[in-house]
PDB file of C-alpha atoms in Angstrom:
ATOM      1  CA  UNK V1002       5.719 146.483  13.923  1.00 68.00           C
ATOM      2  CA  UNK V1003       6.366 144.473  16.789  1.00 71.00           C
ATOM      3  CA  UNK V1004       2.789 143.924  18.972  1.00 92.00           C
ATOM      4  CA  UNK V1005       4.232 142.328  22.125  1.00 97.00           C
ATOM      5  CA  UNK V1006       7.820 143.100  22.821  1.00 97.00           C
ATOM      6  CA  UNK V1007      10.595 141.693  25.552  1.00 97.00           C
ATOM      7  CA  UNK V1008      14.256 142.785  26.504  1.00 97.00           C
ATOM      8  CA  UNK V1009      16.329 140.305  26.870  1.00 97.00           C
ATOM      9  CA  UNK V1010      15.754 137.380  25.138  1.00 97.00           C
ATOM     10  CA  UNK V1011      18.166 135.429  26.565  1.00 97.00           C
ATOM     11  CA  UNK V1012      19.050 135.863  29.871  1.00 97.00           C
ATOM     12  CA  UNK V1013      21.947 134.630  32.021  1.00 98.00           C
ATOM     13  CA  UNK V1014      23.246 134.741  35.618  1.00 97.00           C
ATOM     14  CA  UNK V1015      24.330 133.478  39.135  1.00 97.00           C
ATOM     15  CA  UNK V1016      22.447 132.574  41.703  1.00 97.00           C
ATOM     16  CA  UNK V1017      21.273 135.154  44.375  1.00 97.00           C
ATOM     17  CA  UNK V1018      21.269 137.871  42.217  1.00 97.00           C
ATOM     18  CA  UNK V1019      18.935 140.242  41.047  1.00 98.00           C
ATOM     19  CA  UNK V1020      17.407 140.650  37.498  1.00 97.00           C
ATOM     20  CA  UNK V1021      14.260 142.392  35.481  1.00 97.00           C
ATOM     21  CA  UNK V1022      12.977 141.479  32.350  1.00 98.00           C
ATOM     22  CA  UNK V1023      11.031 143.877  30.413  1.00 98.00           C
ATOM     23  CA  UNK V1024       7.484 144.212  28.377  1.00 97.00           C
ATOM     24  CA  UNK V1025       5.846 146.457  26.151  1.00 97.00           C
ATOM     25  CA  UNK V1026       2.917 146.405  23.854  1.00 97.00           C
ATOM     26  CA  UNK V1027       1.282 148.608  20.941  1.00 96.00           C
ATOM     27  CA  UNK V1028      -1.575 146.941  20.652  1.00 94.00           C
ATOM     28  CA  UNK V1029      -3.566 149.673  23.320  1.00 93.00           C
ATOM     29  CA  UNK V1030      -4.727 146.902  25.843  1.00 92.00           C
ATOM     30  CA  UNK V1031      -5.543 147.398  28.807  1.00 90.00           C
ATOM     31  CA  UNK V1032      -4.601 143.962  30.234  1.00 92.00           C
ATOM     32  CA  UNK V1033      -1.284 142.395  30.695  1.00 94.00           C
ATOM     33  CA  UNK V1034      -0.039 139.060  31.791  1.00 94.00           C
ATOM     34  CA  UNK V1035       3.304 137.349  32.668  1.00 95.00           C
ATOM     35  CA  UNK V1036       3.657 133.378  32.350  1.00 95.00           C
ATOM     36  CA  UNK V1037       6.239 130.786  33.338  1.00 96.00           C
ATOM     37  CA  UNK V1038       6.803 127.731  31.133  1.00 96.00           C
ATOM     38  CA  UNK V1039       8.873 125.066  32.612  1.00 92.00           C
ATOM     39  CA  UNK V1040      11.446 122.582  30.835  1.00 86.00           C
ATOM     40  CA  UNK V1041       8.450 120.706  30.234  1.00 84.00           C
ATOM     41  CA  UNK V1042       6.284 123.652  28.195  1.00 84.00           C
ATOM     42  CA  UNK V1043       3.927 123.929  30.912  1.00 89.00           C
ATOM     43  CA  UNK V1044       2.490 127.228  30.424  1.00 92.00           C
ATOM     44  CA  UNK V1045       1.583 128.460  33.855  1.00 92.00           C
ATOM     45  CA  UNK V1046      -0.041 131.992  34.687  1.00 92.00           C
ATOM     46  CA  UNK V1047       1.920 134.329  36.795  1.00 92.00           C
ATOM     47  CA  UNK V1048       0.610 137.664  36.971  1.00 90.00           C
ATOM     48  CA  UNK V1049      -1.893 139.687  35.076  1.00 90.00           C
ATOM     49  CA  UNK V1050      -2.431 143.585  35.164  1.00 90.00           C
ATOM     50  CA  UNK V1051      -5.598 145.802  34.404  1.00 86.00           C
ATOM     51  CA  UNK V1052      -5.330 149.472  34.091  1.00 75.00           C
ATOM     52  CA  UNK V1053      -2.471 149.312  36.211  1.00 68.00           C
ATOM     53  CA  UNK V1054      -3.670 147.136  39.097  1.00 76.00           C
ATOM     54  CA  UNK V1055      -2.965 143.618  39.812  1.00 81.00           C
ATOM     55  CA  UNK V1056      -5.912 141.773  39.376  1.00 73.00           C
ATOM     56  CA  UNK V1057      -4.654 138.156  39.996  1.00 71.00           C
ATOM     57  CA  UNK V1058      -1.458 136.740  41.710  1.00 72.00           C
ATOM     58  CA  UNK V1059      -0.837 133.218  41.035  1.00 71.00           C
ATOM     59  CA  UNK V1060       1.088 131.503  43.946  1.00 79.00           C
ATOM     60  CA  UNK V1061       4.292 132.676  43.220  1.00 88.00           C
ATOM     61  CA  UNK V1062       6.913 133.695  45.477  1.00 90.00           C
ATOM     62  CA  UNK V1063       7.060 137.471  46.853  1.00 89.00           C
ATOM     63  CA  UNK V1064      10.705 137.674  44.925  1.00 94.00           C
ATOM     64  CA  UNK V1065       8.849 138.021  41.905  1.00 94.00           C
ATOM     65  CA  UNK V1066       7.134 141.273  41.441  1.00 92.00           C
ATOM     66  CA  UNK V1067       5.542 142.652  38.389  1.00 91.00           C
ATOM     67  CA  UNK V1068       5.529 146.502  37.659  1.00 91.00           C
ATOM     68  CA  UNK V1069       3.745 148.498  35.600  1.00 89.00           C
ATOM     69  CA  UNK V1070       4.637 152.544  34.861  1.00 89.00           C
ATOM     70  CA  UNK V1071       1.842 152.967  32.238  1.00 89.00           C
ATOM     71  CA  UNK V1072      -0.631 150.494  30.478  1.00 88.00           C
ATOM     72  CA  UNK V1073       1.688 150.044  27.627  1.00 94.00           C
ATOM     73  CA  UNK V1074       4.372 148.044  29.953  1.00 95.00           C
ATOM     74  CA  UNK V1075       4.566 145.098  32.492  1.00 94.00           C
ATOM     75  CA  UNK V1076       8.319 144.397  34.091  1.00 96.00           C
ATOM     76  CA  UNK V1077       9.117 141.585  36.005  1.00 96.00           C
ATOM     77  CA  UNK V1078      11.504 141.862  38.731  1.00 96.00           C
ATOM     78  CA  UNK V1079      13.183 138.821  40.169  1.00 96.00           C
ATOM     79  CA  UNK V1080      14.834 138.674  43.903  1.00 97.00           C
ATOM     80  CA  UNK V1081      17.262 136.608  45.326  1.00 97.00           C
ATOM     81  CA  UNK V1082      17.071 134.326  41.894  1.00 97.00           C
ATOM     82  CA  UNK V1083      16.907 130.375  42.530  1.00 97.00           C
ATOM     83  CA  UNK V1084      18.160 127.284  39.899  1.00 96.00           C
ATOM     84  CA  UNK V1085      14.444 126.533  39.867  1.00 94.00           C
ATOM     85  CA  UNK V1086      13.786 129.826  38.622  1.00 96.00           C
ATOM     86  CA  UNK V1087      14.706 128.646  35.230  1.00 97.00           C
ATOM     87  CA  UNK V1088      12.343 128.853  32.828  1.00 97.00           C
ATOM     88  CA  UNK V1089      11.179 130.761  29.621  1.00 97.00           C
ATOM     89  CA  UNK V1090       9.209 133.969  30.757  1.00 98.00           C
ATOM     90  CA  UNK V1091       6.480 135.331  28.381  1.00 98.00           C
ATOM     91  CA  UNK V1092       4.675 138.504  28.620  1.00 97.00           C
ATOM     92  CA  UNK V1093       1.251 138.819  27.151  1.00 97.00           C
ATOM     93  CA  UNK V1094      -1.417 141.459  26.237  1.00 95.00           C
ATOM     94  CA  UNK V1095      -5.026 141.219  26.003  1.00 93.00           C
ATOM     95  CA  UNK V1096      -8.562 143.742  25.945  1.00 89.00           C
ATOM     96  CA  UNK V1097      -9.721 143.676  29.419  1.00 82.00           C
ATOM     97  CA  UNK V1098     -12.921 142.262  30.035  1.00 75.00           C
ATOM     98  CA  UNK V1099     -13.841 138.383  31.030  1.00 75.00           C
ATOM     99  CA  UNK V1100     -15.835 137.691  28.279  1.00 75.00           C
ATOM    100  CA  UNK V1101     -16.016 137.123  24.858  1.00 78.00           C
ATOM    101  CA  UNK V1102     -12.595 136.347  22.676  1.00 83.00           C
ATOM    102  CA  UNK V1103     -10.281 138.573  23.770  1.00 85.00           C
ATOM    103  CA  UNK V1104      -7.306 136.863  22.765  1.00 91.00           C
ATOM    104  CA  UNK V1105      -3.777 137.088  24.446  1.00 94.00           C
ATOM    105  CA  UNK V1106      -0.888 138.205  22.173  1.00 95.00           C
ATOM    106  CA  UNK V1107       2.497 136.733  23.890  1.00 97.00           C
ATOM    107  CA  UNK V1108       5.802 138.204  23.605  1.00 97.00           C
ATOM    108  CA  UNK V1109       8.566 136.444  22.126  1.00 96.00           C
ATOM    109  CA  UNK V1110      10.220 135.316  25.413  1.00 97.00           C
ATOM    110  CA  UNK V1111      12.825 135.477  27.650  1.00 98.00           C
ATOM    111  CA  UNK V1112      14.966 132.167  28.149  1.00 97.00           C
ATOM    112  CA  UNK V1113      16.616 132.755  32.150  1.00 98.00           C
ATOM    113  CA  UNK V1114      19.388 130.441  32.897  1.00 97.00           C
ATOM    114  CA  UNK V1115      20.044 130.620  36.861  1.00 97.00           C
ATOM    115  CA  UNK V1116      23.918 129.312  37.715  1.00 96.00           C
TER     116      UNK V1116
ATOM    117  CA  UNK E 463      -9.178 124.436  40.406  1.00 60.00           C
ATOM    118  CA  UNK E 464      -9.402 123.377  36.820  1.00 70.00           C
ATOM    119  CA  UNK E 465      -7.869 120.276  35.544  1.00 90.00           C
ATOM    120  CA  UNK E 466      -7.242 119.974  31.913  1.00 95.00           C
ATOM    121  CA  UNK E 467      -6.196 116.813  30.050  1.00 96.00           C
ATOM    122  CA  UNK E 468      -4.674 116.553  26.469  1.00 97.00           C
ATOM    123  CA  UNK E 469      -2.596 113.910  24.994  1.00 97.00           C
ATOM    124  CA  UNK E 470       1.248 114.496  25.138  1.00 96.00           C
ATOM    125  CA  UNK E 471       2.276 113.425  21.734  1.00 97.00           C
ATOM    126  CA  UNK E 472       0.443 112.891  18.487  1.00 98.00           C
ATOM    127  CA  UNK E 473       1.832 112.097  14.936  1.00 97.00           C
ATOM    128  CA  UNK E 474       0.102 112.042  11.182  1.00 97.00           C
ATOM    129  CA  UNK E 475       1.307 112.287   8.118  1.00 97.00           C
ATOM    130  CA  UNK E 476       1.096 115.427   5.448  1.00 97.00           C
ATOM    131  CA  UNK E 477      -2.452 115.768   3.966  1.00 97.00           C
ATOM    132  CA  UNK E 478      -3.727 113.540   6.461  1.00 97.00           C
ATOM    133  CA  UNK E 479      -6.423 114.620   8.736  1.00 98.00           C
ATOM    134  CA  UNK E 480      -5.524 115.022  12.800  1.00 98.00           C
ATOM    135  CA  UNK E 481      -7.905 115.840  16.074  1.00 98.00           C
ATOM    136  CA  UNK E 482      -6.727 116.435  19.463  1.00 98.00           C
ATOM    137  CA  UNK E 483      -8.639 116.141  22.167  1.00 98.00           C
ATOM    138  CA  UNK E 484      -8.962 118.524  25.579  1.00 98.00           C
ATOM    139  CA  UNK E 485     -10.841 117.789  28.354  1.00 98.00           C
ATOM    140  CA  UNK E 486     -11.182 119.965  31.402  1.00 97.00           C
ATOM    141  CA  UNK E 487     -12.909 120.364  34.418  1.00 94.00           C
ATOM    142  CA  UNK E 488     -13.797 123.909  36.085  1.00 89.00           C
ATOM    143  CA  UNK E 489     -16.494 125.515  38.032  1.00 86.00           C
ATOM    144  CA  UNK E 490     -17.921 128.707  36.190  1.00 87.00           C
ATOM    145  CA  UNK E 491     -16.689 128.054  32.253  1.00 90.00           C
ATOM    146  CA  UNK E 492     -16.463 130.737  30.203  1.00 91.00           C
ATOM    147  CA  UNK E 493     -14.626 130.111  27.338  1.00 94.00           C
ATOM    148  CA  UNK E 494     -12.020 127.775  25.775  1.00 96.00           C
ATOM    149  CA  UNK E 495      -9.208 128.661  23.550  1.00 96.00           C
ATOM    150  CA  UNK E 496      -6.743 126.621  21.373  1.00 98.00           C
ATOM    151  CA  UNK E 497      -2.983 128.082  20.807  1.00 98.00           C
ATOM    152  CA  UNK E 498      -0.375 126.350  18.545  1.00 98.00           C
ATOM    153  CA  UNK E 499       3.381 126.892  19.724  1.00 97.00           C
ATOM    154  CA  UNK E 500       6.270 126.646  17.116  1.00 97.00           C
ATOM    155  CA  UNK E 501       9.671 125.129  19.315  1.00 94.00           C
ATOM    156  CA  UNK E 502      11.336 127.968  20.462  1.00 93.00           C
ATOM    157  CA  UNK E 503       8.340 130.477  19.412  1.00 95.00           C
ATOM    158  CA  UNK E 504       5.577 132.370  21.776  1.00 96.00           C
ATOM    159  CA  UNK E 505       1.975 130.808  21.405  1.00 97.00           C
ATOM    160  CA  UNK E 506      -0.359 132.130  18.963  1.00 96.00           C
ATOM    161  CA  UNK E 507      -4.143 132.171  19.049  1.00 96.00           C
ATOM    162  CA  UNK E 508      -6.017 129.568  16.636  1.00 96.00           C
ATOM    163  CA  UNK E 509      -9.327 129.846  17.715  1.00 96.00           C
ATOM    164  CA  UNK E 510     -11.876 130.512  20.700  1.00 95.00           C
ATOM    165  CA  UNK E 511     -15.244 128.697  21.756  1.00 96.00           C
ATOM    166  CA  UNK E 512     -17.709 129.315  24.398  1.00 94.00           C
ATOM    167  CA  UNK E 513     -20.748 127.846  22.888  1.00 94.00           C
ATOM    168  CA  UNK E 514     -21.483 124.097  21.515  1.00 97.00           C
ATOM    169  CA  UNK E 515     -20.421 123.792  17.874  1.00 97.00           C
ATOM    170  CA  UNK E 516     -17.995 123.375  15.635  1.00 97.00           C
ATOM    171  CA  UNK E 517     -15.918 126.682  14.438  1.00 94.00           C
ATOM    172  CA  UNK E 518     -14.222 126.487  10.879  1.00 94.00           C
ATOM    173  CA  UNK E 519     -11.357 128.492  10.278  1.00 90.00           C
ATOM    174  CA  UNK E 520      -9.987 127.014   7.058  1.00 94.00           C
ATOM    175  CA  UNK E 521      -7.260 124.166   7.033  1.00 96.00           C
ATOM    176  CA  UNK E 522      -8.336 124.619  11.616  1.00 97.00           C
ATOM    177  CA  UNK E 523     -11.662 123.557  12.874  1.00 97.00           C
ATOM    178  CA  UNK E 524     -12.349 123.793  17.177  1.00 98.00           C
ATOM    179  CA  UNK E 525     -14.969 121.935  18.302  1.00 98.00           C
ATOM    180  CA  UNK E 526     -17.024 122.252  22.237  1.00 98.00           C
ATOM    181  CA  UNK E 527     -19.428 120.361  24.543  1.00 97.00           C
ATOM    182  CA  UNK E 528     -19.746 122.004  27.131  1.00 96.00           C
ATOM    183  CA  UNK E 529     -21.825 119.412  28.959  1.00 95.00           C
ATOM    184  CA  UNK E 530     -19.310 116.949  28.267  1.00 96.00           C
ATOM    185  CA  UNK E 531     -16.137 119.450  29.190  1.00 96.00           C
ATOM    186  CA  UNK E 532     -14.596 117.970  25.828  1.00 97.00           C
ATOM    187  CA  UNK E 533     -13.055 119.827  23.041  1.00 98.00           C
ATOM    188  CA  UNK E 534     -11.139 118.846  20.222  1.00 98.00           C
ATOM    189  CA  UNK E 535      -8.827 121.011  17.151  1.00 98.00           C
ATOM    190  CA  UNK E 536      -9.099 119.511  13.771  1.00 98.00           C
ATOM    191  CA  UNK E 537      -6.587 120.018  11.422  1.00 98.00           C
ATOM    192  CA  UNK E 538      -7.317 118.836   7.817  1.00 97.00           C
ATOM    193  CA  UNK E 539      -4.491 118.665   5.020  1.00 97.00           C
ATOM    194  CA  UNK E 540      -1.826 118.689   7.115  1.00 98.00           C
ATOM    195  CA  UNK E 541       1.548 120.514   6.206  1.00 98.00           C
ATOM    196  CA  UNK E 542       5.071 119.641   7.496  1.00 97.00           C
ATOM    197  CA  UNK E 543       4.688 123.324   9.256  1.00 97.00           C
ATOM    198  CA  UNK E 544       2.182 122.331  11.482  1.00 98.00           C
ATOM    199  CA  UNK E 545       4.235 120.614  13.314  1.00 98.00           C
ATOM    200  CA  UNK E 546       3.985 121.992  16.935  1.00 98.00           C
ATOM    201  CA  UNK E 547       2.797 122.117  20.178  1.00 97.00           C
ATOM    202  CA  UNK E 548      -0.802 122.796  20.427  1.00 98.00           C
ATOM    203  CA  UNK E 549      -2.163 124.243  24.072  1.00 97.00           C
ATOM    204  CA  UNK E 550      -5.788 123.793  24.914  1.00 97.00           C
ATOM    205  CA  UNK E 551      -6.736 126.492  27.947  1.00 96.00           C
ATOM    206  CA  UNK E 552      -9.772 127.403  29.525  1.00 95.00           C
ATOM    207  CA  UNK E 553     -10.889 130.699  31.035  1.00 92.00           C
ATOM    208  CA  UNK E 554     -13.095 130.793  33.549  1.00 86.00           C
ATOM    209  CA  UNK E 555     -16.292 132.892  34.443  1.00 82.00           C
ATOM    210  CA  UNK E 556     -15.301 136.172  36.278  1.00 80.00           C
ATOM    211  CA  UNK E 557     -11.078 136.124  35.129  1.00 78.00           C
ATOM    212  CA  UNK E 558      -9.441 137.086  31.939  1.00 81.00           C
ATOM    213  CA  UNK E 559      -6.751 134.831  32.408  1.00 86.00           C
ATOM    214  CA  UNK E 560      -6.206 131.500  30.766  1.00 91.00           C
ATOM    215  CA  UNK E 561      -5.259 127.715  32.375  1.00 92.00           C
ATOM    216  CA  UNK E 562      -3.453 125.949  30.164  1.00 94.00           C
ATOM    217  CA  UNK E 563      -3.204 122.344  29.892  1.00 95.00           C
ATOM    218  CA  UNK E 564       0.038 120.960  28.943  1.00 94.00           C
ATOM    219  CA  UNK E 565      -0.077 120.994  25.334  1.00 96.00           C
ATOM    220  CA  UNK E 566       0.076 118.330  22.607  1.00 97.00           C
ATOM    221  CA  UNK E 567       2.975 117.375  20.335  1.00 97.00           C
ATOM    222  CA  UNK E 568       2.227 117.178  17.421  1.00 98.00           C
ATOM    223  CA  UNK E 569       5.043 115.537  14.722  1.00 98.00           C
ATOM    224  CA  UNK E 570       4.151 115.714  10.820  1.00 98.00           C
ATOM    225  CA  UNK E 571       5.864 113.588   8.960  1.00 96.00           C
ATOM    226  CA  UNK E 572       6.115 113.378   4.747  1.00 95.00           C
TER     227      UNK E 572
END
C-alpha cells in the first residue's frame, strides 16, 4: 500500500500555462506539506496544511496555491507557469503537533519541465 | 532564519566507517532530523534528536549538541547502497515543518 501518493510523476508543458499536481495519503495525518527541490537538491518548504488550514506559507509566489478537499489530500495548483518553475515537487504527510518525532513521509515526486 | 551547513560531497569505501557533520543556527530549536535520499527517490526518515546524545539505530547512529548547534550521522559498515544524499533539517520550536540544509553526497565505493 502506497502511504504518500502523487499524480503525475512526470510532468511536461509550455510556458504560461496552467497545471495541478496531485497528493494523497493513508497514513490518517492530519498535516500535509508541499516542497520544491531545485536542480541542485535543495529541499525547500512550500506549504504545509493542518486540518485543512494553511498554517505556513513560505515566500512563494501567489500562482502557486495549495488545496485541500479533505485531510487525506493536498493539490498544488500552478498559474501562469515560469522556466524557473522547474523543479521536482514532493508532497509530504506528517501527525500534527510541533513536538516530538513526528516524522514526514514524502511522496514519490513530480519532475515539472516548463518549455 | 536558520542557517544550516553540511558538507557537499563525501566518499568512503564499503565496510568503512563515515560521519557527516550538520551545523545549524536557529532561534527556538526543537528538534533535528536526518533523511537519506536515493537519486531520483523521495527522502526517507533515518532518525530524529532533540536532546544531547548519541541515538543508535543499527548500521545508523545520530548524534546532538545542542549547545554547540552540531550534529553528525554515523554510518558504520558501509554498503555500496548507501550511497546517497543525506539531508540534515531542523525544526524549530512552535512549527512542524522542517529546514533543510542542502544535503551531503555521499559516494561508496568497493
Amino acid at each position: 500500500d502506497t502511504a504518500v501518493s502523487q499524480t503525475p510523476k512526470y510532468l511536461v508543458t509550455q510556458m504560461g500555462n496552467d497545471k495541478s499536481i496531485k497528493c494523497e495519503q493513508n497514513l490518517g495525518h492530519d498535516t500535509m506539506y508541499w516542497y520544491k527541490q531545485d536542480s541542485k537538491k535543495f529541499l525547500k518548504i512550500m506549504f504545509s496544511y493542518n486540518n485543512k488550514e494553511l498554517i505556513i506559507n513560505e515566500t512563494v509566489p501567489n500562482r502557486f496555491s495549495p488545496k485541500s478537499p479533505d485531510k487525506a489530500h493536498l493539490n498544488l495548483h500552478i498559474n501562469s507557469l515560469e522556466l524557473g518553475d522547474s523543479a521536482v515537487y514532493f508532497c509530504a504527510s506528517s501527525r500534527s503537533g510541533t513536538s516530538g518525532n513526528n516524522e514526514q513521509f514524502f511522496g514519490p515526486g513530480t519532475r515539472l519541465t516548463v518549455l | 532564519g536558520q542557517n544550516i551547513d553540511q558538507p557537499t560531497e563525501m566518499t568512503a569505501t564499503e565496510g568503512a566507517i563515515v560521519q557527516i557533520n550538520c551545523t545549524y543556527q536557529t532561534s527556538g530549536f526543537n528538534g533535528l532530523f536526518w533523511y537519506q535520499q536515493h537519486a531520483g527517490e523521495a527522502p526517507t526518515f533515518l532518525s530524529y534528536n532533540v536532546l544531547d546524545g548519541l541515538e543508535e539505530k543499527g548500521r545508523f547512529s545520530s548524534f546532538l549538541s545542542r549547545s554547540k548547534g552540531y550534529s553528525y550521522l554515523l554510518l558504520k559498515e558501509l554498503q555500496m547502497k548507501d550511497s546517497a544524499s543525506y539531508l540534515c533539517a531542523v525544526r524549530k520550536s512552535g512549527y512542524s515543518t522542517l529546514t533543510f540544509g542542502k544535503g551531503t553526497m555521499l559516494l561508496v565505493s568497493p
